[in-house]
Amino acid sequence: MDTLDILRQLCIIIVAAKIFGLLARKIKAPQVAGEIIAGLLIGPSAFGWVQSSDFLSGLAEVGVIILMFTAGLETNISDLKKTGVKATIIACAGVFIPLVCGTLLYMAFYGWSAVGTEEFYRAIFIGTILTATSVSITVETLREMGKLQGELGQTIMSAAIIDDVIGIIVLTVVIGFKKPDSAVTSVLLRTGAFFLLALVLGVIIYKLFKWYDSRHPHTRRIPILGIALAFALSYVADKYFGVADITGAYVAGVILCQLRDSKYITEKMDINSYIIFGPVFFCSIGLSTNVRTLDMTILWFSLAFVAVGLVSKIIGCGITARILGFKGHNALKVGCGMMTRGEVALIVAQRGLKAGMLEPAYFTSVILLIITSSILTPLLLKALYAKDPPEEKAVQTNVQKENELRV
Amino acid sequence: MDTLDILRQLCIIIVAAKIFGLLARKIKAPQVAGEIIAGLLIGPSAFGWVQSSDFLSGLAEVGVIILMFTAGLETNISDLKKTGVKATIIACAGVFIPLVCGTLLYMAFYGWSAVGTEEFYRAIFIGTILTATSVSITVETLREMGKLQGELGQTIMSAAIIDDVIGIIVLTVVIGFKKPDSAVTSVLLRTGAFFLLALVLGVIIYKLFKWYDSRHPHTRRIPILGIALAFALSYVADKYFGVADITGAYVAGVILCQLRDSKYITEKMDINSYIIFGPVFFCSIGLSTNVRTLDMTILWFSLAFVAVGLVSKIIGCGITARILGFKGHNALKVGCGMMTRGEVALIVAQRGLKAGMLEPAYFTSVILLIITSSILTPLLLKALYAKDPPEEKAVQTNVQKENELRV
């Protein structure tokens, strides 16, 4: 792609993503959905102003790494410990049930396939996409209602985060099967080895960063070395362990999440993300989908995918919460709170695309699930919370104002 | 370039650029020089860990646009007006004398060439590289000495900025001659038309931004729309007027420089620049230079180029300042203050490379000039100022602390 084309396409992407992101926000849908729709409109599906290219894919790739690194950075380990046991059990159920349901859904549409065949892994991949709850959308919903601080809110939030971790592990294992030597034991061994290495290296790296950060706090070096670590771990994960590169970026974030300057790093990453890399990533998802080639099977599948995606989370997390002692309507809140999907589902889908385990057409299903769940979750949660007395109105208003400012 | 390679190369570039940037700073050389040397070391000249690629060139391109946009944003029009007349005359001389001297230098080395021939434009291009004073390095030097606020400091600073503008116009015209229909009148007409359009559109765009900024101050939309404007103007400049794209980016910055949120935009651009785009741009200059292929002619030429570059600015600006009424040693300060070169010289050189008006080998000369001038300027200025009483120590210390924090 020549220089001029780069400038033209970036300009179109940035403006379109922002406009449609804001429009999405107006109708209470997530901005991400707006950005993807912007990609659909400017791409081959509609106007054809922008074509996906190696350069844009490269930028999108960097964007994903930054997003996952940030997600890791935002992990709050001490919060996790508090609500740990219950949240972990809920998260496990919230990964397992959708994984199984998604796999069965694919098989129901395209026929049963024996364990170990390519079709089997495609089926499992559909299930894998359904595993990851979107932390950000869940948190935002709870925060807007001022329900983030209660036991229920904390449990949902912790479960959503643990859910991400388990989801990433599932993705790692599933992607592992696609590599040349995909014997089950070898994949599990490599994955285990990576996490072991990450644990050992993580402690050393964290100590080094902590020492350096105390000597040079709030300097540019900290986020620069942080993103370099994210790139390095992503590379090592994929190259030497056959683990998805985003897993490496996420782990890099988790390693640094307890750093005194972790918020400082997050902030810098965020600014890098929202100006160029983020919009390019989300638009590129729209660009790589051509709605003109969609057939009815995909459309029906998408509807079923959305339904299964929502219901399997509500059932998986809700029933588990009920068993763990939450009252009926609170258990339902947990289920509804866990059903939102966001960036991570897209990132997982995109990894599947790259690994040849998913057709581009299925992005439609994922996008539909994100939009539907993000619109439904706040509505359902508000309805469920409606009976409770309003507690933290003040907090809510402040946070809303802050959100206004940030967008 | 495959995904993994992107991650690996970015990691190496970011870390190497930061380490050598900091080392350069230790020996009082500009960080930029360290980043270029990092590029030389990791590139084909030494270790060969990173190869220049379409993806990296694309990132570097975006990096240049961001740098020039930021340079435009940092223009302080009201300051310029105060010291306007004197500074403009000094700047004109500071562009004209180096332009002529550089052209003659090339001809002295490679033989006389008739006006209008390709060799003639190559010669002029060498002169063009010598025109742009580095605002940032000059300002930093003066600021560190606490001499930024005096009449002398303001004059040097304004002259350095106007110098950039005139330098950009010279570049625009020179690059224009390289385009297919390069009749002198047509080039001048197109260049004039672009600046006229920029002026008219500029007023409208500024008003629109000002209105939007007053409604949504400090929102992400402002820097996002700003960078989109920079991309758009760069594209339009090059595509429809044959004007260098960086001119468009610079103009976009100037249009927005009086916005209430201009500092906010600059800050966000800066963060985008220093984490990924900046290091990639400066390293890619090192990457595209292979010191192994340098011959003695180039080395001798580089030494002469550095000498001519320094002396022509001192003479051009110094004598003009003397004529305008500055006392002898103050006129010399103006000359020395104006002789630093920096990013813009590199950006101009890189544009020449792309337009086929410059061989990659000449980057060595430019890099050498930047390093030498950046080291000599503070030394000379300090020596010249040594006789004056210390005035603004307090300011100096604060500013130095702030700089420490930023790096």
mmCIF file of C-alpha atoms in Angstrom, chain A residues 1 3-8 10-11 14-15 18 22 25 54-59 61-62 65-66 212 217-221 223-225 227-229 231-232 234-236 238-239 245 264 267-277 279 351 354 404-407, chain B residues 1 3-8 10-11 14-15 18 22 25 54-59 61-62 65-66 212 217-221 223-225 227-229 231-232 234-236 238-239 245 264 267-277 279 351 354 404-407:
data_model
loop_
_atom_site.group_PDB
_atom_site.id
_atom_site.type_symbol
_atom_site.label_atom_id
_atom_site.label_comp_id
_atom_site.label_asym_id
_atom_site.label_seq_id
_atom_site.Cartn_x
_atom_site.Cartn_y
_atom_site.Cartn_z
ATOM 1 C CA MET A 1 0.000 0.000 0.000
ATOM 2 C CA THR A 3 1.998 6.190 1.569
ATOM 3 C CA LEU A 4 -0.877 8.307 0.385
ATOM 4 C CA ASP A 5 -3.290 5.440 0.641
ATOM 5 C CA ILE A 6 -2.212 4.879 4.235
ATOM 6 C CA LEU A 7 -3.055 8.480 5.106
ATOM 7 C CA ARG A 8 -6.397 8.396 3.307
ATOM 8 C CA LEU A 10 -6.409 5.990 8.358
ATOM 9 C CA CYS A 11 -8.306 9.261 8.126
ATOM 10 C CA ILE A 14 -10.543 7.191 12.505
ATOM 11 C CA VAL A 15 -13.405 9.516 11.639
ATOM 12 C CA LYS A 18 -15.513 7.828 16.121
ATOM 13 C CA LEU A 22 -20.672 7.940 19.394
ATOM 14 C CA ARG A 25 -23.368 5.222 22.554
ATOM 15 C CA ASP A 54 -1.092 -6.035 5.322
ATOM 16 C CA PHE A 55 -0.419 -2.654 6.860
ATOM 17 C CA LEU A 56 -3.851 -2.376 8.449
ATOM 18 C CA SER A 57 -3.682 -5.978 9.683
ATOM 19 C CA GLY A 58 -0.331 -5.168 11.248
ATOM 20 C CA LEU A 59 -1.780 -2.141 13.026
ATOM 21 C CA GLU A 61 -2.414 -6.822 15.476
ATOM 22 C CA VAL A 62 -0.577 -4.231 17.561
ATOM 23 C CA ILE A 65 -1.794 -6.756 21.869
ATOM 24 C CA ILE A 66 -2.328 -3.352 23.483
ATOM 25 C CA TYR A 212 13.094 0.379 38.435
ATOM 26 C CA PRO A 217 8.484 6.605 38.830
ATOM 27 C CA HIS A 218 6.166 8.236 36.299
ATOM 28 C CA THR A 219 8.767 8.284 33.546
ATOM 29 C CA ARG A 220 8.090 7.381 29.958
ATOM 30 C CA ARG A 221 10.369 4.392 30.392
ATOM 31 C CA PRO A 223 5.056 2.245 29.828
ATOM 32 C CA ILE A 224 7.674 1.814 27.077
ATOM 33 C CA LEU A 225 9.286 -1.140 28.815
ATOM 34 C CA ILE A 227 4.627 -2.540 26.054
ATOM 35 C CA ALA A 228 7.970 -4.056 25.061
ATOM 36 C CA LEU A 229 7.362 -6.799 27.635
ATOM 37 C CA PHE A 231 5.378 -7.727 22.663
ATOM 38 C CA ALA A 232 8.149 -9.993 23.920
ATOM 39 C CA SER A 234 3.382 -12.490 22.977
ATOM 40 C CA TYR A 235 6.206 -13.463 20.666
ATOM 41 C CA VAL A 236 7.664 -16.052 23.033
ATOM 42 C CA ASP A 238 3.403 -18.084 20.143
ATOM 43 C CA LYS A 239 6.863 -18.919 18.802
ATOM 44 C CA ASP A 245 0.113 -14.422 21.328
ATOM 45 C CA TYR A 264 0.003 5.159 34.685
ATOM 46 C CA GLU A 267 -3.484 5.356 30.859
ATOM 47 C CA LYS A 268 -0.703 5.646 28.266
ATOM 48 C CA MET A 269 -1.753 2.410 26.594
ATOM 49 C CA ASP A 270 -5.312 3.622 26.517
ATOM 50 C CA ILE A 271 -4.361 6.811 24.723
ATOM 51 C CA ASN A 272 -2.348 4.845 22.181
ATOM 52 C CA SER A 273 -5.254 2.526 21.747
ATOM 53 C CA TYR A 274 -8.112 4.936 21.280
ATOM 54 C CA ILE A 275 -6.500 7.242 18.770
ATOM 55 C CA ILE A 276 -5.222 4.847 16.126
ATOM 56 C CA PHE A 277 -4.780 1.195 17.088
ATOM 57 C CA PRO A 279 -10.281 2.069 15.809
ATOM 58 C CA ARG A 351 -7.441 -15.543 16.450
ATOM 59 C CA LYS A 354 -5.985 -16.494 11.681
ATOM 60 C CA GLU A 404 -18.867 11.776 29.590
ATOM 61 C CA LEU A 405 -15.513 13.509 29.767
ATOM 62 C CA ARG A 406 -13.515 10.536 28.656
ATOM 63 C CA VAL A 407 -15.359 9.629 25.496
ATOM 64 C CA MET B 1 5.955 -9.628 7.239
ATOM 65 C CA THR B 3 2.481 -11.290 12.731
ATOM 66 C CA LEU B 4 5.151 -12.789 14.927
ATOM 67 C CA ASP B 5 7.867 -10.882 13.160
ATOM 68 C CA ILE B 6 5.966 -7.641 13.764
ATOM 69 C CA LEU B 7 5.924 -8.326 17.497
ATOM 70 C CA ARG B 8 9.581 -9.285 17.607
ATOM 71 C CA LEU B 10 8.656 -3.794 17.472
ATOM 72 C CA CYS B 11 9.952 -5.131 20.776
ATOM 73 C CA ILE B 14 11.248 0.037 21.247
ATOM 74 C CA VAL B 15 13.802 -1.270 23.725
ATOM 75 C CA LYS B 18 14.879 3.796 24.539
ATOM 76 C CA LEU B 22 18.873 7.510 27.298
ATOM 77 C CA ARG B 25 21.026 11.964 26.843
ATOM 78 C CA ASP B 54 6.482 -2.063 4.254
ATOM 79 C CA PHE B 55 4.853 -2.316 7.664
ATOM 80 C CA LEU B 56 7.629 -0.462 9.458
ATOM 81 C CA SER B 57 7.755 2.198 6.714
ATOM 82 C CA GLY B 58 4.023 2.647 7.128
ATOM 83 C CA LEU B 59 4.395 3.115 10.892
ATOM 84 C CA GLU B 61 5.125 7.467 7.881
ATOM 85 C CA VAL B 62 2.393 7.831 10.479
ATOM 86 C CA ILE B 65 2.806 12.960 10.248
ATOM 87 C CA ILE B 66 2.303 12.965 14.024
ATOM 88 C CA TYR B 212 -16.990 21.835 19.008
ATOM 89 C CA PRO B 217 -13.783 20.217 25.895
ATOM 90 C CA HIS B 218 -11.164 17.669 26.962
ATOM 91 C CA THR B 219 -12.902 14.793 25.235
ATOM 92 C CA ARG B 220 -11.150 12.151 23.210
ATOM 93 C CA ARG B 221 -12.935 13.459 20.153
ATOM 94 C CA PRO B 223 -7.364 14.799 19.461
ATOM 95 C CA ILE B 224 -9.033 12.140 17.323
ATOM 96 C CA LEU B 225 -10.540 14.699 14.964
ATOM 97 C CA ILE B 227 -5.128 13.687 13.891
ATOM 98 C CA ALA B 228 -7.778 12.897 11.282
ATOM 99 C CA LEU B 229 -7.427 16.484 10.018
ATOM 100 C CA PHE B 231 -4.053 12.855 7.796
ATOM 101 C CA ALA B 232 -6.638 14.487 5.554
ATOM 102 C CA SER B 234 -1.437 15.571 4.259
ATOM 103 C CA TYR B 235 -3.326 13.488 1.741
ATOM 104 C CA VAL B 236 -4.907 16.446 -0.012
ATOM 105 C CA ASP B 238 0.255 15.537 -1.799
ATOM 106 C CA LYS B 239 -2.515 14.116 -3.970
ATOM 107 C CA ASP B 245 2.427 15.529 2.770
ATOM 108 C CA TYR B 264 -4.372 18.681 25.291
ATOM 109 C CA GLU B 267 -0.073 15.810 24.892
ATOM 110 C CA LYS B 268 -2.053 12.942 23.409
ATOM 111 C CA MET B 269 -0.062 13.065 20.177
ATOM 112 C CA ASP B 270 3.131 13.062 22.159
ATOM 113 C CA ILE B 271 2.150 9.915 24.029
ATOM 114 C CA ASN B 272 1.277 8.220 20.751
ATOM 115 C CA SER B 273 4.557 9.356 19.312
ATOM 116 C CA TYR B 274 6.977 8.344 22.029
ATOM 117 C CA ILE B 275 5.709 4.844 22.658
ATOM 118 C CA ILE B 276 5.627 3.364 19.171
ATOM 119 C CA PHE B 277 5.592 5.740 16.203
ATOM 120 C CA PRO B 279 11.005 5.166 17.945
ATOM 121 C CA ARG B 351 11.081 13.020 1.847
ATOM 122 C CA LYS B 354 11.148 8.988 -1.236
ATOM 123 C CA GLU B 404 13.613 14.627 34.117
ATOM 124 C CA LEU B 405 10.120 13.464 34.810
ATOM 125 C CA ARG B 406 9.100 13.377 31.205
ATOM 126 C CA VAL B 407 11.849 11.224 29.761
#
